[in-house]
Each structure stands twice: as structure tokens, then as C-alpha cells.
PDB file of C-alpha atoms and ligand atoms in Angstrom:
ATOM      1  CA  MET C1035      13.222 -24.719  58.552  1.00 62.00           C
ATOM      2  CA  SER C1036      17.346 -24.117  58.158  1.00 68.00           C
ATOM      3  CA  ARG C1037      20.170 -25.564  61.808  1.00 79.00           C
ATOM      4  CA  ARG C1038      20.657 -22.469  63.156  1.00 91.00           C
ATOM      5  CA  ARG C1039      24.618 -22.078  63.142  1.00 97.00           C
ATOM      6  CA  ARG C1040      26.771 -22.381  66.361  1.00 98.00           C
ATOM      7  CA  VAL C1041      29.279 -20.376  67.328  1.00 98.00           C
ATOM      8  CA  TYR C1042      31.105 -21.773  70.213  1.00 97.00           C
ATOM      9  CA  GLU C1043      30.646 -24.769  72.210  1.00 98.00           C
ATOM     10  CA  GLY C1044      32.748 -24.460  75.807  1.00 96.00           C
ATOM     11  CA  LYS C1045      32.223 -26.649  79.383  1.00 96.00           C
ATOM     12  CA  ALA C1046      28.815 -25.588  80.452  1.00 98.00           C
ATOM     13  CA  LYS C1047      26.985 -23.210  77.761  1.00 98.00           C
ATOM     14  CA  VAL C1048      27.633 -22.759  73.294  1.00 98.00           C
ATOM     15  CA  LEU C1049      26.096 -19.804  71.685  1.00 98.00           C
ATOM     16  CA  TYR C1050      24.212 -19.826  69.109  1.00 98.00           C
ATOM     17  CA  GLU C1051      23.856 -16.762  66.137  1.00 98.00           C
ATOM     18  CA  GLY C1052      21.612 -14.216  67.157  1.00 98.00           C
ATOM     19  CA  PRO C1053      18.298 -13.273  65.646  1.00 97.00           C
ATOM     20  CA  GLU C1054      19.883  -9.629  64.659  1.00 97.00           C
ATOM     21  CA  PRO C1055      23.627  -8.447  64.133  1.00 96.00           C
ATOM     22  CA  GLY C1056      25.577  -8.699  66.874  1.00 97.00           C
ATOM     23  CA  THR C1057      23.707 -10.295  69.355  1.00 98.00           C
ATOM     24  CA  LEU C1058      24.261 -14.333  70.225  1.00 98.00           C
ATOM     25  CA  VAL C1059      21.852 -16.821  71.281  1.00 98.00           C
ATOM     26  CA  GLN C1060      24.024 -18.829  74.774  1.00 98.00           C
ATOM     27  CA  HIS C1061      22.349 -21.814  76.341  1.00 98.00           C
ATOM     28  CA  PHE C1062      23.344 -23.028  79.422  1.00 98.00           C
ATOM     29  CA  LYS C1063      24.059 -27.427  78.789  1.00 98.00           C
ATOM     30  CA  ASP C1064      23.325 -29.301  82.535  1.00 98.00           C
ATOM     31  CA  ASP C1065      27.666 -30.624  81.673  1.00 98.00           C
ATOM     32  CA  THR C1066      29.558 -30.459  84.454  1.00 97.00           C
ATOM     33  CA  THR C1067      33.236 -29.845  84.703  1.00 97.00           C
ATOM     34  CA  ALA C1068      35.883 -29.432  87.835  1.00 96.00           C
ATOM     35  CA  PHE C1069      39.458 -29.241  88.176  1.00 94.00           C
ATOM     36  CA  ASP C1070      40.374 -28.397  84.090  1.00 91.00           C
ATOM     37  CA  ALA C1071      37.497 -30.822  82.787  1.00 93.00           C
ATOM     38  CA  THR C1072      39.757 -34.050  83.637  1.00 95.00           C
ATOM     39  CA  LYS C1073      36.234 -34.525  85.809  1.00 98.00           C
ATOM     40  CA  ARG C1074      33.068 -34.253  84.233  1.00 97.00           C
ATOM     41  CA  ALA C1075      29.567 -35.363  84.967  1.00 98.00           C
ATOM     42  CA  ILE C1076      26.233 -34.049  82.989  1.00 98.00           C
ATOM     43  CA  ILE C1077      23.819 -33.262  85.830  1.00 98.00           C
ATOM     44  CA  GLU C1078      20.641 -32.921  84.658  1.00 98.00           C
ATOM     45  CA  GLY C1079      18.935 -29.804  85.070  1.00 98.00           C
ATOM     46  CA  LYS C1080      21.849 -27.584  86.478  1.00 98.00           C
ATOM     47  CA  GLY C1081      21.580 -25.915  82.234  1.00 98.00           C
ATOM     48  CA  VAL C1082      17.879 -25.169  83.343  1.00 98.00           C
ATOM     49  CA  LEU C1083      19.356 -23.244  87.018  1.00 98.00           C
ATOM     50  CA  ASN C1084      22.246 -20.908  86.090  1.00 98.00           C
ATOM     51  CA  ASN C1085      20.450 -19.813  82.927  1.00 98.00           C
ATOM     52  CA  ARG C1086      17.499 -18.633  85.778  1.00 98.00           C
ATOM     53  CA  ILE C1087      20.575 -17.481  89.012  1.00 98.00           C
ATOM     54  CA  SER C1088      22.051 -15.921  85.814  1.00 98.00           C
ATOM     55  CA  GLU C1089      19.331 -14.617  84.668  1.00 98.00           C
ATOM     56  CA  PHE C1090      18.294 -12.883  87.613  1.00 98.00           C
ATOM     57  CA  ILE C1091      21.304 -11.472  88.299  1.00 98.00           C
ATOM     58  CA  PHE C1092      21.638  -9.626  85.417  1.00 98.00           C
ATOM     59  CA  THR C1093      18.731  -7.708  84.995  1.00 98.00           C
ATOM     60  CA  LYS C1094      19.192  -6.812  88.977  1.00 98.00           C
ATOM     61  CA  LEU C1095      23.046  -5.610  87.360  1.00 98.00           C
ATOM     62  CA  ASN C1096      21.347  -4.119  84.366  1.00 98.00           C
ATOM     63  CA  GLU C1097      19.139  -2.343  86.778  1.00 98.00           C
ATOM     64  CA  ILE C1098      21.625  -0.739  88.768  1.00 98.00           C
ATOM     65  CA  GLY C1099      23.862  -0.038  85.736  1.00 98.00           C
ATOM     66  CA  VAL C1100      26.124  -2.210  86.130  1.00 98.00           C
ATOM     67  CA  PRO C1101      26.198  -3.054  82.378  1.00 98.00           C
ATOM     68  CA  THR C1102      26.211  -6.676  80.241  1.00 98.00           C
ATOM     69  CA  HIS C1103      26.134  -8.380  77.897  1.00 98.00           C
ATOM     70  CA  PHE C1104      22.272  -9.630  78.543  1.00 98.00           C
ATOM     71  CA  ILE C1105      19.586  -8.248  76.946  1.00 98.00           C
ATOM     72  CA  ARG C1106      16.536 -10.972  77.658  1.00 98.00           C
ATOM     73  CA  ALA C1107      15.573 -14.780  78.773  1.00 98.00           C
ATOM     74  CA  LEU C1108      14.674 -16.525  75.747  1.00 98.00           C
ATOM     75  CA  ASN C1109      13.251 -20.446  77.371  1.00 98.00           C
ATOM     76  CA  MET C1110      14.729 -22.668  79.728  1.00 98.00           C
ATOM     77  CA  ARG C1111      18.170 -22.796  78.660  1.00 98.00           C
ATOM     78  CA  GLU C1112      18.875 -19.753  76.801  1.00 98.00           C
ATOM     79  CA  GLN C1113      19.222 -16.057  76.684  1.00 98.00           C
ATOM     80  CA  LEU C1114      19.921 -13.082  74.248  1.00 98.00           C
ATOM     81  CA  ILE C1115      22.975 -11.213  74.355  1.00 98.00           C
ATOM     82  CA  ARG C1116      25.045  -9.294  73.025  1.00 98.00           C
ATOM     83  CA  GLU C1117      28.227  -9.732  71.542  1.00 98.00           C
ATOM     84  CA  VAL C1118      31.249  -8.774  72.971  1.00 98.00           C
ATOM     85  CA  GLU C1119      35.280  -9.766  72.374  1.00 98.00           C
ATOM     86  CA  ILE C1120      35.582 -12.186  75.806  1.00 98.00           C
ATOM     87  CA  ILE C1121      38.974 -10.288  76.991  1.00 98.00           C
ATOM     88  CA  PRO C1122      41.285 -13.015  77.875  1.00 98.00           C
ATOM     89  CA  VAL C1123      41.077 -12.446  82.035  1.00 98.00           C
ATOM     90  CA  GLU C1124      39.360 -14.052  84.881  1.00 98.00           C
ATOM     91  CA  VAL C1125      38.196 -11.526  87.191  1.00 99.00           C
ATOM     92  CA  VAL C1126      37.833 -13.201  90.703  1.00 99.00           C
ATOM     93  CA  VAL C1127      37.044 -11.627  93.618  1.00 99.00           C
ATOM     94  CA  ARG C1128      37.018 -12.866  97.609  1.00 99.00           C
ATOM     95  CA  ASN C1129      35.951 -11.961 101.041  1.00 99.00           C
ATOM     96  CA  VAL C1130      36.286 -14.937 102.698  1.00 98.00           C
ATOM     97  CA  ALA C1131      39.304 -17.020 102.650  1.00 98.00           C
ATOM     98  CA  ALA C1132      38.620 -20.676 101.267  1.00 98.00           C
ATOM     99  CA  GLY C1133      40.082 -23.367  97.339  1.00 98.00           C
ATOM    100  CA  SER C1134      42.845 -21.836  96.080  1.00 98.00           C
ATOM    101  CA  LEU C1135      43.646 -19.388  98.313  1.00 98.00           C
ATOM    102  CA  SER C1136      43.569 -20.872 101.562  1.00 98.00           C
ATOM    103  CA  LYS C1137      45.159 -24.285  99.643  1.00 98.00           C
ATOM    104  CA  LYS C1138      48.077 -21.785  98.160  1.00 98.00           C
ATOM    105  CA  LEU C1139      49.022 -18.893 101.187  1.00 98.00           C
ATOM    106  CA  GLY C1140      47.817 -21.313 103.865  1.00 98.00           C
ATOM    107  CA  ILE C1141      44.619 -19.311 105.494  1.00 98.00           C
ATOM    108  CA  ASP C1142      41.618 -21.849 106.797  1.00 98.00           C
ATOM    109  CA  GLU C1143      38.734 -21.713 105.109  1.00 98.00           C
ATOM    110  CA  GLY C1144      36.073 -19.454 106.068  1.00 98.00           C
ATOM    111  CA  THR C1145      39.213 -16.936 107.779  1.00 98.00           C
ATOM    112  CA  VAL C1146      37.698 -13.608 106.460  1.00 98.00           C
ATOM    113  CA  LEU C1147      39.160 -11.321 104.648  1.00 98.00           C
ATOM    114  CA  PRO C1148      40.561  -8.440 105.776  1.00 98.00           C
ATOM    115  CA  ARG C1149      39.309  -6.131 102.629  1.00 98.00           C
ATOM    116  CA  SER C1150      38.051  -8.102  99.287  1.00 98.00           C
ATOM    117  CA  ILE C1151      40.725  -9.462  97.308  1.00 98.00           C
ATOM    118  CA  ILE C1152      40.718  -9.107  93.797  1.00 99.00           C
ATOM    119  CA  GLU C1153      42.827 -11.459  91.560  1.00 99.00           C
ATOM    120  CA  PHE C1154      43.640 -12.290  88.140  1.00 99.00           C
ATOM    121  CA  TYR C1155      43.716 -14.985  85.400  1.00 98.00           C
ATOM    122  CA  TYR C1156      44.779 -15.714  81.983  1.00 98.00           C
ATOM    123  CA  LYS C1157      41.450 -17.296  80.255  1.00 98.00           C
ATOM    124  CA  ASN C1158      44.127 -20.298  78.439  1.00 96.00           C
ATOM    125  CA  ASP C1159      42.913 -24.285  79.789  1.00 93.00           C
ATOM    126  CA  GLU C1160      46.273 -25.764  78.479  1.00 95.00           C
ATOM    127  CA  LEU C1161      48.159 -23.568  80.743  1.00 97.00           C
ATOM    128  CA  HIS C1162      45.910 -23.945  82.841  1.00 96.00           C
ATOM    129  CA  ASP C1163      44.474 -21.007  83.361  1.00 97.00           C
ATOM    130  CA  PRO C1164      47.356 -19.920  85.551  1.00 98.00           C
ATOM    131  CA  MET C1165      47.509 -16.890  87.606  1.00 98.00           C
ATOM    132  CA  VAL C1166      47.956 -13.477  86.904  1.00 99.00           C
ATOM    133  CA  SER C1167      49.240  -9.771  87.377  1.00 98.00           C
ATOM    134  CA  GLU C1168      48.512  -6.334  86.335  1.00 98.00           C
ATOM    135  CA  GLU C1169      51.847  -6.098  84.222  1.00 98.00           C
ATOM    136  CA  HIS C1170      51.718  -9.478  82.981  1.00 98.00           C
ATOM    137  CA  ILE C1171      48.368  -8.343  80.885  1.00 99.00           C
ATOM    138  CA  THR C1172      49.518  -4.794  79.757  1.00 98.00           C
ATOM    139  CA  ALA C1173      52.995  -6.043  78.261  1.00 98.00           C
ATOM    140  CA  PHE C1174      50.532  -9.593  76.272  1.00 98.00           C
ATOM    141  CA  GLY C1175      48.123  -6.851  75.706  1.00 98.00           C
ATOM    142  CA  TRP C1176      45.200  -9.281  77.051  1.00 98.00           C
ATOM    143  CA  ALA C1177      43.984  -5.912  77.834  1.00 98.00           C
ATOM    144  CA  THR C1178      44.709  -2.264  78.766  1.00 98.00           C
ATOM    145  CA  PRO C1179      45.510  -0.306  81.430  1.00 98.00           C
ATOM    146  CA  GLN C1180      41.995   1.679  81.528  1.00 98.00           C
ATOM    147  CA  GLU C1181      39.885  -1.394  80.897  1.00 98.00           C
ATOM    148  CA  ILE C1182      41.978  -3.138  83.840  1.00 99.00           C
ATOM    149  CA  ASP C1183      40.843  -0.699  85.528  1.00 98.00           C
ATOM    150  CA  ASP C1184      37.410  -0.723  84.663  1.00 98.00           C
ATOM    151  CA  MET C1185      37.170  -4.506  84.830  1.00 99.00           C
ATOM    152  CA  MET C1186      38.235  -3.850  89.026  1.00 98.00           C
ATOM    153  CA  ALA C1187      36.474  -1.541  89.816  1.00 98.00           C
ATOM    154  CA  LEU C1188      33.105  -2.621  87.242  1.00 98.00           C
ATOM    155  CA  ALA C1189      33.654  -6.114  90.342  1.00 99.00           C
ATOM    156  CA  LEU C1190      34.153  -4.542  93.439  1.00 98.00           C
ATOM    157  CA  ARG C1191      30.119  -3.122  92.629  1.00 98.00           C
ATOM    158  CA  ILE C1192      29.414  -6.774  90.980  1.00 99.00           C
ATOM    159  CA  ASN C1193      30.987  -7.688  95.200  1.00 99.00           C
ATOM    160  CA  ASP C1194      28.876  -5.112  97.111  1.00 98.00           C
ATOM    161  CA  PHE C1195      25.636  -5.672  95.234  1.00 98.00           C
ATOM    162  CA  LEU C1196      26.394  -9.376  95.281  1.00 98.00           C
ATOM    163  CA  THR C1197      26.297 -10.127  98.726  1.00 98.00           C
ATOM    164  CA  GLY C1198      23.476  -8.025  99.588  1.00 98.00           C
ATOM    165  CA  LEU C1199      21.728  -9.669  97.516  1.00 98.00           C
ATOM    166  CA  PHE C1200      22.172 -13.420  99.362  1.00 98.00           C
ATOM    167  CA  LEU C1201      23.395 -11.545 102.339  1.00 98.00           C
ATOM    168  CA  GLY C1202      19.645 -10.486 102.460  1.00 98.00           C
ATOM    169  CA  ILE C1203      18.461 -14.926 101.284  1.00 98.00           C
ATOM    170  CA  GLY C1204      20.948 -16.583 104.099  1.00 98.00           C
ATOM    171  CA  ILE C1205      23.840 -17.108 102.006  1.00 98.00           C
ATOM    172  CA  ARG C1206      27.423 -16.092 102.266  1.00 98.00           C
ATOM    173  CA  LEU C1207      28.073 -14.634  99.382  1.00 99.00           C
ATOM    174  CA  VAL C1208      32.541 -16.305 100.245  1.00 99.00           C
ATOM    175  CA  ASP C1209      34.767 -15.947  96.067  1.00 99.00           C
ATOM    176  CA  PHE C1210      33.053 -15.531  93.008  1.00 99.00           C
ATOM    177  CA  LYS C1211      34.779 -15.391  89.017  1.00 98.00           C
ATOM    178  CA  VAL C1212      33.190 -13.002  86.372  1.00 99.00           C
ATOM    179  CA  GLU C1213      34.804 -12.642  83.075  1.00 98.00           C
ATOM    180  CA  PHE C1214      34.223  -9.130  80.460  1.00 99.00           C
ATOM    181  CA  GLY C1215      33.967  -8.645  77.122  1.00 98.00           C
ATOM    182  CA  ARG C1216      34.680  -5.342  75.189  1.00 98.00           C
ATOM    183  CA  LEU C1217      31.331  -4.020  72.917  1.00 98.00           C
ATOM    184  CA  TYR C1218      32.005  -1.949  70.142  1.00 97.00           C
ATOM    185  CA  GLU C1219      28.718   0.229  69.215  1.00 94.00           C
ATOM    186  CA  GLY C1220      29.690   2.558  66.417  1.00 92.00           C
ATOM    187  CA  GLU C1221      33.349   4.469  66.879  1.00 95.00           C
ATOM    188  CA  MET C1222      32.841   4.206  70.589  1.00 96.00           C
ATOM    189  CA  VAL C1223      34.022   0.519  72.786  1.00 98.00           C
ATOM    190  CA  ARG C1224      32.943  -0.355  76.158  1.00 98.00           C
ATOM    191  CA  VAL C1225      33.696  -3.356  78.621  1.00 98.00           C
ATOM    192  CA  VAL C1226      30.525  -4.706  80.454  1.00 98.00           C
ATOM    193  CA  LEU C1227      29.689  -8.506  82.070  1.00 99.00           C
ATOM    194  CA  ALA C1228      29.902 -10.949  80.285  1.00 98.00           C
ATOM    195  CA  ASP C1229      29.782 -14.807  79.950  1.00 98.00           C
ATOM    196  CA  GLU C1230      27.778 -15.485  83.718  1.00 98.00           C
ATOM    197  CA  ILE C1231      27.157 -15.144  86.800  1.00 98.00           C
ATOM    198  CA  SER C1232      25.621 -19.596  88.488  1.00 98.00           C
ATOM    199  CA  PRO C1233      27.417 -21.645  91.860  1.00 98.00           C
ATOM    200  CA  ASP C1234      29.219 -23.238  88.844  1.00 98.00           C
ATOM    201  CA  CYS C1235      30.933 -19.598  89.429  1.00 98.00           C
ATOM    202  CA  CYS C1236      29.967 -18.558  93.473  1.00 98.00           C
ATOM    203  CA  ARG C1237      31.442 -19.774  96.298  1.00 98.00           C
ATOM    204  CA  LEU C1238      28.466 -19.612  97.924  1.00 98.00           C
ATOM    205  CA  TRP C1239      27.471 -20.933 101.515  1.00 98.00           C
ATOM    206  CA  ASP C1240      24.437 -20.630 103.523  1.00 98.00           C
ATOM    207  CA  THR C1241      25.452 -17.796 106.773  1.00 98.00           C
ATOM    208  CA  ARG C1242      22.862 -20.462 109.236  1.00 98.00           C
ATOM    209  CA  THR C1243      24.510 -24.270 108.742  1.00 98.00           C
ATOM    210  CA  ASN C1244      28.082 -23.122 106.034  1.00 98.00           C
ATOM    211  CA  ASP C1245      26.535 -25.793 103.992  1.00 98.00           C
ATOM    212  CA  LYS C1246      27.834 -25.534 100.858  1.00 98.00           C
ATOM    213  CA  LEU C1247      25.370 -24.017  98.181  1.00 98.00           C
ATOM    214  CA  ASP C1248      27.886 -23.636  94.900  1.00 98.00           C
ATOM    215  CA  LYS C1249      30.213 -26.401  92.599  1.00 98.00           C
ATOM    216  CA  ASP C1250      32.526 -28.210  95.283  1.00 98.00           C
ATOM    217  CA  ARG C1251      29.518 -30.195  96.442  1.00 98.00           C
ATOM    218  CA  PHE C1252      30.467 -31.664  92.896  1.00 98.00           C
ATOM    219  CA  ARG C1253      33.906 -30.562  93.054  1.00 98.00           C
ATOM    220  CA  ARG C1254      34.498 -33.011  96.382  1.00 98.00           C
ATOM    221  CA  ASP C1255      32.009 -35.387  95.258  1.00 98.00           C
ATOM    222  CA  MET C1256      30.072 -33.862  98.456  1.00 98.00           C
ATOM    223  CA  GLY C1257      26.300 -35.034  95.880  1.00 97.00           C
ATOM    224  CA  GLY C1258      23.248 -33.537  95.794  1.00 98.00           C
ATOM    225  CA  LEU C1259      23.886 -30.001  93.554  1.00 98.00           C
ATOM    226  CA  VAL C1260      20.991 -30.090  91.365  1.00 98.00           C
ATOM    227  CA  GLU C1261      19.205 -29.528  95.275  1.00 98.00           C
ATOM    228  CA  ALA C1262      21.283 -26.867  96.872  1.00 98.00           C
ATOM    229  CA  TYR C1263      20.889 -24.609  92.773  1.00 98.00           C
ATOM    230  CA  GLN C1264      17.254 -25.181  93.617  1.00 98.00           C
ATOM    231  CA  GLU C1265      17.693 -23.998  97.126  1.00 98.00           C
ATOM    232  CA  VAL C1266      19.375 -20.827  95.717  1.00 98.00           C
ATOM    233  CA  ALA C1267      17.152 -20.499  92.952  1.00 98.00           C
ATOM    234  CA  ARG C1268      14.255 -20.936  95.436  1.00 98.00           C
ATOM    235  CA  ARG C1269      15.414 -18.348  97.369  1.00 98.00           C
ATOM    236  CA  LEU C1270      15.909 -16.008  94.897  1.00 98.00           C
ATOM    237  CA  GLY C1271      12.350 -16.305  94.018  1.00 97.00           C
ATOM    238  CA  VAL C1272      13.324 -17.939  90.171  1.00 97.00           C
ATOM    239  CA  LEU C1273      11.390 -20.809  90.239  1.00 87.00           C
ATOM    240  CA  VAL C1274       8.492 -19.636  89.126  1.00 63.00           C
ATOM    241  CA  ASP C1275       7.369 -23.456  89.090  1.00 59.00           C
ATOM    242  CA  THR C1276       7.047 -23.961  92.509  1.00 47.00           C
ATOM    243  CA  GLU C1277       6.123 -20.447  93.445  1.00 46.00           C
ATOM    244  CA  PRO C1278       4.082 -19.347  90.735  1.00 50.00           C
ATOM    245  CA  LYS C1279       2.210 -15.754  92.648  1.00 56.00           C
ATOM    246  CA  ARG C1280       5.924 -14.489  92.695  1.00 62.00           C
ATOM    247  CA  ARG C1281       9.616 -13.209  91.360  1.00 69.00           C
ATOM    248  CA  GLY C1282      12.090 -11.061  93.131  1.00 80.00           C
ATOM    249  CA  PRO C1283      14.222 -12.513  96.326  1.00 83.00           C
ATOM    250  CA  THR C1284      12.687 -14.532  99.741  1.00 77.00           C
ATOM    251  CA  LEU C1285      13.957 -12.079 102.799  1.00 79.00           C
ATOM    252  CA  VAL C1286      15.598 -14.294 105.747  1.00 78.00           C
ATOM    253  CA  LYS C1287      16.200 -13.292 108.932  1.00 68.00           C
TER     254      LYS C1287
HETATM  255  N1  UDP H 747      36.123 -20.349  89.554  1.00 93.78           N
HETATM  256  C1  UDP H 747      35.010 -20.785  88.722  1.00 93.78           C
HETATM  257  N2  UDP H 747      35.780 -21.143  87.317  1.00 93.78           N
HETATM  258  C2  UDP H 747      37.781 -21.309  87.089  1.00 93.78           C
HETATM  259  C3  UDP H 747      38.227 -20.747  88.647  1.00 93.78           C
HETATM  260  C4  UDP H 747      37.415 -20.271  89.353  1.00 93.78           C
HETATM  261  O1  UDP H 747      34.189 -19.953  88.188  1.00 93.78           O
HETATM  262  O2  UDP H 747      38.060 -21.367  86.425  1.00 93.78           O
HETATM  263  C5  UDP H 747      35.671 -19.707  90.877  1.00 93.78           C
HETATM  264  C6  UDP H 747      34.968 -20.484  92.015  1.00 93.78           C
HETATM  265  O3  UDP H 747      34.403 -21.432  91.525  1.00 93.78           O
HETATM  266  C7  UDP H 747      35.817 -19.586  93.174  1.00 93.78           C
HETATM  267  C8  UDP H 747      36.486 -18.823  92.187  1.00 93.78           C
HETATM  268  O4  UDP H 747      36.461 -18.264  90.845  1.00 93.78           O
HETATM  269  O5  UDP H 747      33.818 -19.362  93.048  1.00 93.78           O
HETATM  270  C9  UDP H 747      38.108 -19.095  92.998  1.00 93.78           C
HETATM  271  O6  UDP H 747      38.040 -20.584  92.170  1.00 93.78           O
HETATM  272  P1  UDP H 747      39.311 -20.359  93.485  1.00 93.78           P
HETATM  273  O7  UDP H 747      40.959 -19.991  92.341  1.00 93.78           O
HETATM  274  O8  UDP H 747      39.393 -21.019  94.548  1.00 93.78           O
HETATM  275  O9  UDP H 747      39.668 -22.463  92.797  1.00 93.78           O
HETATM  276  P2  UDP H 747      39.187 -23.450  92.853  1.00 93.78           P
HETATM  277  O10 UDP H 747      39.738 -24.158  94.073  1.00 93.78           O
HETATM  278  O11 UDP H 747      37.863 -22.920  92.096  1.00 93.78           O
HETATM  279  O12 UDP H 747      40.174 -24.070  91.913  1.00 93.78           O
END
């Protein structure tokens, strides 16, 4: 038996060489970080929940024609993905004011935005992921104008899909962050959704109680992070242990 090769280790995930060329295994760790990893903890079970939630969402996105890196689930913590070249831009979509937007612009948390707003951040830990404009992205060659258009169009489709999915299970999608990659297929290259979509990178508020069901519980020392992620997984119908008979969202009336 040989040990599989680790291709990349990030804050919350590890990428291993996949079984075939052009594939990778994405492994979700329990490590939890915030504020540029100055705040850290290991929260047991978080990786399993994020893997399950992200796998469910990526499967659905693939089904509605949003191209993603996701191929298939492997086990509790791992999924098989296509190897892509990550575009070094984080794309944030906001529906409701919260977090850095509220802080920077003085808009009360919870204010519904007049329309969904897209923001770009340059992926660079040393620089603390600064917010950048399309001008910066094209001038410095991080992405082409066409790739920016593709990322924006996909981000809005993902937002529409996720807003509806979560609303159906009593959760408000306040904002989220996604990352995209370039998938090379022979002569062709296209932009696909990469990374993950989980409560680590979304703000999810219970529509009835406004309870936070996301990583803000960790950032703000509120506790109950795993319980909150479990609740999201349970409502999405992906906690197979507790609901052996069915998979899929449970509609909240
Ligand atoms: N986000 C993320 N990774 C980052 C920065 C932000 O996943 O490095 C997510 C965050 O969870 C939230 C959204 O992007 O859902 C908007 O985050 P914001 O700009 O408000 O920053 P924060 O307040 O989290 O520092």
C-alpha cells in the first residue's frame, strides 16, 4: 500500500491526487478558522457535515446545468472532483446586509438589499483578501472580462437556486462566497464552480427565529456550531443517520 499524494492543504480541506488523471479527492477537515486564521479550533464532526451539505448542493447545481468540479461522493469526508485551476478571486453574493458590508457601509444587519449585490475579493491571505473591482481583476490578469461575466452569471444562478432551496426549509440565505476554476478539456477551457458551498461560507438565518445557522456562531463565540450545521443538514434531508428512509429537502410551511 502506498500513501496517496497530498496535492494541497488549505484551512478546512485537503486535496489528494485522484484515481485518474485530472481528478482529485477533496477531504473536509474539522479545522475551523476565522479572521484570517487568527482564530482557530477543531470542531468535531464539522467536516462530515460540510462534505454532506456541499455534495448535496453541488449535485443539485450540476442537475440544473450549473457546471461544477464535483463528480461524486466518496465517503463521509471526501468527494471526487475534477482538477481545475482556481481563479484567485472570491465571489460574494449578498441579499441581506451583514458582516463586512454592514460594518463598512454602516447598514444595519438584516436590511434587505434593493437587489442582490456581487463583490470580488482577491484571494491572498497575506493581504487579508482585499476587496477588488473588475478593473483590478482584468488589469492584473487574475481573470479575463469573459471569465468575470461567466462568474457573475453563474453566481446569480446559484444565488437564485440556493435562495429558493433554503427558503423552502425555513432558512434565509443572507450572503455566501463561492470560488470558480478553469476546467481544461482538450482545446477548450471553461469556468466551473469549485471549492465548496456549506455553512462555513454562507450566512444562513432561520426565517422564523433569525437564529444563525452558520460560521458566525464560531466568529462570534456563540457556541452550538455543530448543532446548527446539523440542523441545516437535517432540513436538507442529508443527515442519513437520522432519516434513513428519505433524502431531499423537508418543506417547512
Ligand atoms: N466568506 C467566506 N470566506 C471569506 C470571506 C467571506 O466564506 O474569506 C463568506 C462569509 O461566510 C459570508 C460572506 O462570504 O457568508 C460575506 O462575508 P463578509 O464579507 O461579510 O465577511 P466577514 O464578515 O465574514 O468577514
